[in-house]
Amino acid sequence: MESPLPATPAPKDPSPPTAGQTNRPQPGTPDPPLPEIPGTGVLRQGDSGHGVYELQVRLLQIPGIYDGGPIDGRYDAEVRAAVTLFQKRYGIPGDETGVYGDNTRFALMLRTK
């Protein structure tokens, strides 16, 4: 009579990553959504929040664009006029006039801190 095979232990759960290691997603698993970064996305008149605040700070850095404009996080007619002036002065194509889109954002970021 043969002896029964010894029971094999169940596989261990993977241990949490240690410093320098990362958990890699399983193949075929979709990437998790990226967190929204403040100051990204299209901004237009009527918008408000941190992204508009950052826009206002940058507009003030360009002489003659938004001189003396408020830093209040509100995309009002004054901000729209400043964005329009910036777009015209620097020949920014691709974004709607007075709208802070990707092309305008890139051009403004190149010229400010």
CSV table of N, CA and C in Angstrom, one decimal:
chain,number,residue,atom,x,y,z
A,1,MET,N,0.8,-1.2,0.0
A,1,MET,CA,0.0,0.0,0.0
A,1,MET,C,0.9,1.2,0.0
A,2,GLU,N,0.5,2.2,-0.9
A,2,GLU,CA,1.3,3.4,-1.0
A,2,GLU,C,0.9,4.4,0.1
A,3,SER,N,1.8,5.2,0.6
A,3,SER,CA,1.5,6.2,1.5
A,3,SER,C,0.9,7.4,0.8
A,4,PRO,N,0.0,8.1,1.4
A,4,PRO,CA,-0.6,9.3,0.8
A,4,PRO,C,0.4,10.4,0.6
A,5,LEU,N,0.3,11.2,-0.4
A,5,LEU,CA,1.2,12.3,-0.6
A,5,LEU,C,1.0,13.4,0.5
A,6,PRO,N,2.1,14.0,0.9
A,6,PRO,CA,2.0,15.0,2.0
A,6,PRO,C,1.2,16.2,1.4
A,7,ALA,N,0.5,16.8,2.2
A,7,ALA,CA,-0.3,18.0,1.8
A,7,ALA,C,0.7,19.2,1.5
A,8,THR,N,0.5,19.9,0.4
A,8,THR,CA,1.4,21.0,0.1
A,8,THR,C,0.8,22.3,0.7
A,9,PRO,N,1.6,23.1,1.2
A,9,PRO,CA,1.1,24.3,1.9
A,9,PRO,C,0.5,25.2,0.8
A,10,ALA,N,-0.5,26.0,1.2
A,10,ALA,CA,-1.1,27.0,0.3
A,10,ALA,C,-0.1,28.1,0.0
A,11,PRO,N,-0.1,28.6,-1.3
A,11,PRO,CA,0.8,29.7,-1.6
A,11,PRO,C,0.6,30.9,-0.7
A,12,LYS,N,1.7,31.6,-0.3
A,12,LYS,CA,1.6,32.7,0.6
A,12,LYS,C,1.0,33.9,-0.2
A,13,ASP,N,0.3,34.8,0.5
A,13,ASP,CA,0.0,36.1,-0.2
A,13,ASP,C,1.2,36.9,-0.4
A,14,PRO,N,1.3,37.6,-1.5
A,14,PRO,CA,2.5,38.4,-1.7
A,14,PRO,C,2.7,39.4,-0.6
A,15,SER,N,3.9,39.6,-0.2
A,15,SER,CA,4.2,40.5,0.9
A,15,SER,C,4.1,41.9,0.4
A,16,PRO,N,3.8,42.9,1.3
A,16,PRO,CA,3.7,44.3,0.9
A,16,PRO,C,5.1,44.7,0.4
A,17,PRO,N,5.1,45.7,-0.5
A,17,PRO,CA,6.4,46.1,-1.0
A,17,PRO,C,7.3,46.8,0.1
A,18,THR,N,8.6,46.5,0.0
A,18,THR,CA,9.5,47.2,0.9
A,18,THR,C,10.1,48.4,0.2
A,19,ALA,N,10.8,49.2,0.9
A,19,ALA,CA,11.4,50.4,0.3
A,19,ALA,C,12.1,50.1,-1.0
A,20,GLY,N,11.8,50.9,-2.0
A,20,GLY,CA,12.4,50.7,-3.3
A,20,GLY,C,11.6,49.7,-4.2
A,21,GLN,N,10.6,49.0,-3.7
A,21,GLN,CA,9.8,48.1,-4.5
A,21,GLN,C,8.4,48.8,-4.8
A,22,THR,N,7.8,48.4,-5.9
A,22,THR,CA,6.5,48.9,-6.2
A,22,THR,C,5.6,47.7,-6.4
A,23,ASN,N,4.3,47.9,-6.2
A,23,ASN,CA,3.3,46.9,-6.5
A,23,ASN,C,3.1,47.1,-8.0
A,24,ARG,N,3.3,46.1,-8.8
A,24,ARG,CA,3.0,46.2,-10.2
A,24,ARG,C,1.6,45.6,-10.5
A,25,PRO,N,0.8,46.3,-11.3
A,25,PRO,CA,-0.5,45.8,-11.6
A,25,PRO,C,-0.4,44.5,-12.4
A,26,GLN,N,-1.4,43.7,-12.3
A,26,GLN,CA,-1.5,42.4,-13.0
A,26,GLN,C,-1.7,42.8,-14.5
A,27,PRO,N,-1.2,42.0,-15.4
A,27,PRO,CA,-1.4,42.2,-16.8
A,27,PRO,C,-2.9,42.3,-17.1
A,28,GLY,N,-3.3,43.2,-18.0
A,28,GLY,CA,-4.7,43.3,-18.4
A,28,GLY,C,-5.5,44.2,-17.4
A,29,THR,N,-4.9,44.6,-16.3
A,29,THR,CA,-5.6,45.5,-15.4
A,29,THR,C,-5.5,46.9,-15.8
A,30,PRO,N,-6.6,47.7,-15.9
A,30,PRO,CA,-6.4,49.1,-16.4
A,30,PRO,C,-5.7,49.9,-15.3
A,31,ASP,N,-4.9,50.9,-15.8
A,31,ASP,CA,-4.2,51.8,-14.9
A,31,ASP,C,-5.2,52.6,-14.0
A,32,PRO,N,-4.9,52.9,-12.8
A,32,PRO,CA,-5.8,53.7,-12.0
A,32,PRO,C,-5.8,55.1,-12.5
A,33,PRO,N,-6.9,55.8,-12.3
A,33,PRO,CA,-7.0,57.2,-12.9
A,33,PRO,C,-6.0,58.1,-12.1
A,34,LEU,N,-5.4,59.0,-12.9
A,34,LEU,CA,-4.4,59.9,-12.3
A,34,LEU,C,-5.2,61.0,-11.5
A,35,PRO,N,-4.6,61.4,-10.4
A,35,PRO,CA,-5.3,62.5,-9.6
A,35,PRO,C,-5.3,63.8,-10.4
A,36,GLU,N,-6.3,64.6,-10.2
A,36,GLU,CA,-6.3,65.9,-10.9
A,36,GLU,C,-5.3,66.8,-10.3
A,37,ILE,N,-4.5,67.4,-11.2
A,37,ILE,CA,-3.5,68.3,-10.8
A,37,ILE,C,-4.1,69.7,-10.8
A,38,PRO,N,-4.0,70.5,-9.7
A,38,PRO,CA,-4.5,71.8,-9.7
A,38,PRO,C,-3.9,72.6,-10.8
A,39,GLY,N,-4.7,73.4,-11.4
A,39,GLY,CA,-4.2,74.3,-12.5
A,39,GLY,C,-4.1,73.7,-13.8
A,40,THR,N,-4.7,72.5,-14.0
A,40,THR,CA,-4.8,71.9,-15.3
A,40,THR,C,-6.2,71.9,-15.9
A,41,GLY,N,-6.3,71.6,-17.2
A,41,GLY,CA,-7.6,71.6,-17.8
A,41,GLY,C,-8.0,73.0,-18.4
A,42,VAL,N,-9.0,73.0,-19.1
A,42,VAL,CA,-9.4,74.3,-19.8
A,42,VAL,C,-10.2,75.1,-18.8
A,43,LEU,N,-9.8,76.4,-18.7
A,43,LEU,CA,-10.5,77.4,-17.9
A,43,LEU,C,-11.1,78.5,-18.7
A,44,ARG,N,-12.3,78.9,-18.3
A,44,ARG,CA,-12.9,80.0,-19.1
A,44,ARG,C,-13.7,80.9,-18.1
A,45,GLN,N,-14.2,82.0,-18.7
A,45,GLN,CA,-15.0,82.9,-17.9
A,45,GLN,C,-16.1,82.2,-17.2
A,46,GLY,N,-16.2,82.5,-15.9
A,46,GLY,CA,-17.2,81.9,-15.0
A,46,GLY,C,-16.7,80.8,-14.1
A,47,ASP,N,-15.4,80.3,-14.5
A,47,ASP,CA,-14.8,79.3,-13.7
A,47,ASP,C,-14.2,80.0,-12.4
A,48,SER,N,-13.9,79.1,-11.4
A,48,SER,CA,-13.3,79.7,-10.2
A,48,SER,C,-12.5,78.5,-9.6
A,49,GLY,N,-11.6,78.9,-8.7
A,49,GLY,CA,-10.8,77.9,-7.9
A,49,GLY,C,-9.3,78.1,-8.1
A,50,HIS,N,-8.6,77.0,-7.6
A,50,HIS,CA,-7.2,77.1,-7.5
A,50,HIS,C,-6.5,77.3,-8.9
A,51,GLY,N,-7.1,76.7,-9.9
A,51,GLY,CA,-6.5,76.8,-11.2
A,51,GLY,C,-6.5,78.2,-11.7
A,52,VAL,N,-7.6,78.9,-11.5
A,52,VAL,CA,-7.8,80.3,-11.9
A,52,VAL,C,-6.8,81.2,-11.0
A,53,TYR,N,-6.7,80.9,-9.8
A,53,TYR,CA,-5.8,81.6,-8.9
A,53,TYR,C,-4.4,81.5,-9.5
A,54,GLU,N,-3.9,80.3,-9.9
A,54,GLU,CA,-2.6,80.1,-10.5
A,54,GLU,C,-2.5,80.9,-11.8
A,55,LEU,N,-3.5,80.9,-12.6
A,55,LEU,CA,-3.5,81.6,-13.8
A,55,LEU,C,-3.3,83.1,-13.6
A,56,GLN,N,-4.0,83.6,-12.6
A,56,GLN,CA,-3.9,85.1,-12.3
A,56,GLN,C,-2.5,85.4,-11.8
A,57,VAL,N,-1.9,84.5,-11.0
A,57,VAL,CA,-0.5,84.8,-10.5
A,57,VAL,C,0.4,84.8,-11.7
A,58,ARG,N,0.3,83.9,-12.6
A,58,ARG,CA,1.1,83.9,-13.8
A,58,ARG,C,0.9,85.1,-14.7
A,59,LEU,N,-0.4,85.5,-14.9
A,59,LEU,CA,-0.7,86.6,-15.8
A,59,LEU,C,0.0,87.9,-15.2
A,60,LEU,N,0.0,88.0,-13.9
A,60,LEU,CA,0.6,89.2,-13.3
A,60,LEU,C,2.1,89.3,-13.6
A,61,GLN,N,2.8,88.2,-13.9
A,61,GLN,CA,4.2,88.2,-14.2
A,61,GLN,C,4.6,88.7,-15.6
A,62,ILE,N,3.6,88.9,-16.4
A,62,ILE,CA,3.8,89.4,-17.8
A,62,ILE,C,3.4,90.8,-17.8
A,63,PRO,N,4.4,91.7,-18.0
A,63,PRO,CA,4.1,93.2,-17.9
A,63,PRO,C,3.1,93.6,-19.0
A,64,GLY,N,2.1,94.4,-18.5
A,64,GLY,CA,1.1,94.9,-19.4
A,64,GLY,C,0.0,94.0,-19.8
A,65,ILE,N,-0.1,92.8,-19.1
A,65,ILE,CA,-1.2,91.9,-19.5
A,65,ILE,C,-2.3,91.9,-18.4
A,66,TYR,N,-2.0,91.9,-17.1
A,66,TYR,CA,-3.0,91.8,-16.1
A,66,TYR,C,-2.6,92.7,-14.9
A,67,ASP,N,-1.9,93.8,-15.2
A,67,ASP,CA,-1.4,94.7,-14.2
A,67,ASP,C,-2.5,95.1,-13.2
A,68,GLY,N,-2.2,94.9,-12.0
A,68,GLY,CA,-3.2,95.3,-10.9
A,68,GLY,C,-4.4,94.4,-10.8
A,69,GLY,N,-4.5,93.4,-11.6
A,69,GLY,CA,-5.7,92.5,-11.5
A,69,GLY,C,-5.7,91.7,-10.2
A,70,PRO,N,-6.9,91.4,-9.7
A,70,PRO,CA,-7.0,90.7,-8.5
A,70,PRO,C,-6.6,89.3,-8.6
A,71,ILE,N,-6.1,88.8,-7.5
A,71,ILE,CA,-5.8,87.3,-7.3
A,71,ILE,C,-6.9,86.8,-6.4
A,72,ASP,N,-8.0,86.4,-7.0
A,72,ASP,CA,-9.1,86.0,-6.2
A,72,ASP,C,-9.7,84.6,-6.6
A,73,GLY,N,-9.1,84.0,-7.6
A,73,GLY,CA,-9.6,82.7,-8.1
A,73,GLY,C,-10.8,82.7,-8.9
A,74,ARG,N,-11.2,83.9,-9.4
A,74,ARG,CA,-12.4,84.0,-10.2
A,74,ARG,C,-12.1,84.4,-11.6
A,75,TYR,N,-12.5,83.6,-12.6
A,75,TYR,CA,-12.2,83.9,-14.0
A,75,TYR,C,-13.4,84.8,-14.5
A,76,ASP,N,-13.1,86.1,-14.3
A,76,ASP,CA,-14.1,87.1,-14.7
A,76,ASP,C,-13.7,87.8,-16.1
A,77,ALA,N,-14.4,88.8,-16.4
A,77,ALA,CA,-14.2,89.5,-17.7
A,77,ALA,C,-12.8,90.1,-17.8
A,78,GLU,N,-12.2,90.5,-16.6
A,78,GLU,CA,-10.9,91.0,-16.6
A,78,GLU,C,-9.8,90.0,-16.9
A,79,VAL,N,-10.0,88.8,-16.3
A,79,VAL,CA,-9.1,87.7,-16.6
A,79,VAL,C,-9.2,87.3,-18.1
A,80,ARG,N,-10.5,87.2,-18.6
A,80,ARG,CA,-10.7,86.8,-20.0
A,80,ARG,C,-10.0,87.8,-20.9
A,81,ALA,N,-10.1,89.1,-20.6
A,81,ALA,CA,-9.4,90.1,-21.4
A,81,ALA,C,-7.9,89.9,-21.4
A,82,ALA,N,-7.4,89.6,-20.2
A,82,ALA,CA,-5.9,89.4,-20.0
A,82,ALA,C,-5.5,88.2,-20.8
A,83,VAL,N,-6.2,87.1,-20.8
A,83,VAL,CA,-5.9,85.9,-21.5
A,83,VAL,C,-5.9,86.2,-23.0
A,84,THR,N,-6.9,87.0,-23.5
A,84,THR,CA,-7.1,87.3,-24.9
A,84,THR,C,-5.9,88.2,-25.3
A,85,LEU,N,-5.5,89.1,-24.5
A,85,LEU,CA,-4.3,90.0,-24.8
A,85,LEU,C,-3.1,89.2,-24.9
A,86,PHE,N,-2.9,88.2,-24.0
A,86,PHE,CA,-1.7,87.4,-24.0
A,86,PHE,C,-1.7,86.5,-25.2
A,87,GLN,N,-2.8,85.9,-25.6
A,87,GLN,CA,-2.9,85.1,-26.8
A,87,GLN,C,-2.5,85.9,-28.1
A,88,LYS,N,-3.0,87.2,-28.1
A,88,LYS,CA,-2.8,88.0,-29.3
A,88,LYS,C,-1.3,88.5,-29.3
A,89,ARG,N,-0.8,88.9,-28.2
A,89,ARG,CA,0.5,89.4,-28.1
A,89,ARG,C,1.6,88.4,-28.5
A,90,TYR,N,1.4,87.2,-28.1
A,90,TYR,CA,2.3,86.1,-28.3
A,90,TYR,C,1.9,85.1,-29.5
A,91,GLY,N,0.8,85.5,-30.2
A,91,GLY,CA,0.4,84.7,-31.3
A,91,GLY,C,0.1,83.2,-31.0
A,92,ILE,N,-0.6,83.0,-29.9
A,92,ILE,CA,-1.0,81.6,-29.5
A,92,ILE,C,-2.1,81.1,-30.3
A,93,PRO,N,-1.8,80.0,-31.1
A,93,PRO,CA,-2.9,79.4,-31.9
A,93,PRO,C,-3.6,78.3,-31.2
A,94,GLY,N,-4.8,77.9,-31.6
A,94,GLY,CA,-5.4,76.6,-31.2
A,94,GLY,C,-6.4,76.7,-30.1
A,95,ASP,N,-6.3,77.7,-29.2
A,95,ASP,CA,-7.3,77.9,-28.1
A,95,ASP,C,-8.3,78.9,-28.5
A,96,GLU,N,-9.5,78.8,-28.0
A,96,GLU,CA,-10.5,79.8,-28.3
A,96,GLU,C,-10.1,81.1,-27.6
A,97,THR,N,-10.4,82.2,-28.3
A,97,THR,CA,-10.0,83.5,-27.7
A,97,THR,C,-10.5,83.7,-26.3
A,98,GLY,N,-9.6,84.1,-25.4
A,98,GLY,CA,-10.0,84.3,-24.0
A,98,GLY,C,-10.2,83.1,-23.2
A,99,VAL,N,-9.9,81.9,-23.7
A,99,VAL,CA,-10.0,80.7,-23.0
A,99,VAL,C,-8.6,80.1,-22.7
A,100,TYR,N,-8.4,79.7,-21.5
A,100,TYR,CA,-7.1,79.2,-21.1
A,100,TYR,C,-7.0,77.7,-21.3
A,101,GLY,N,-6.6,77.3,-22.5
A,101,GLY,CA,-6.5,75.9,-22.9
A,101,GLY,C,-5.1,75.5,-22.9
A,102,ASP,N,-4.8,74.3,-23.5
A,102,ASP,CA,-3.5,73.7,-23.4
A,102,ASP,C,-2.4,74.6,-24.1
A,103,ASN,N,-2.7,75.2,-25.2
A,103,ASN,CA,-1.6,76.0,-25.9
A,103,ASN,C,-1.3,77.2,-25.2
A,104,THR,N,-2.3,77.9,-24.7
A,104,THR,CA,-2.1,79.1,-23.9
A,104,THR,C,-1.4,78.8,-22.6
A,105,ARG,N,-1.8,77.7,-21.9
A,105,ARG,CA,-1.1,77.3,-20.7
A,105,ARG,C,0.3,77.1,-20.9
A,106,PHE,N,0.7,76.3,-22.0
A,106,PHE,CA,2.1,76.0,-22.3
A,106,PHE,C,2.9,77.3,-22.5
A,107,ALA,N,2.3,78.2,-23.3
A,107,ALA,CA,3.0,79.4,-23.6
A,107,ALA,C,3.2,80.3,-22.4
A,108,LEU,N,2.2,80.4,-21.5
A,108,LEU,CA,2.3,81.2,-20.3
A,108,LEU,C,3.3,80.5,-19.3
A,109,MET,N,3.3,79.2,-19.2
A,109,MET,CA,4.2,78.5,-18.3
A,109,MET,C,5.7,78.7,-18.8
A,110,LEU,N,5.9,78.8,-20.1
A,110,LEU,CA,7.3,79.0,-20.6
A,110,LEU,C,7.8,80.4,-20.2
A,111,ARG,N,6.9,81.3,-20.0
A,111,ARG,CA,7.3,82.7,-19.7
A,111,ARG,C,7.2,83.2,-18.3
A,112,THR,N,6.8,82.3,-17.4
A,112,THR,CA,6.6,82.6,-16.0
A,112,THR,C,7.1,81.5,-15.1
A,113,LYS,N,7.0,81.8,-13.8
A,113,LYS,CA,7.5,80.8,-12.8
A,113,LYS,C,6.3,80.4,-11.9
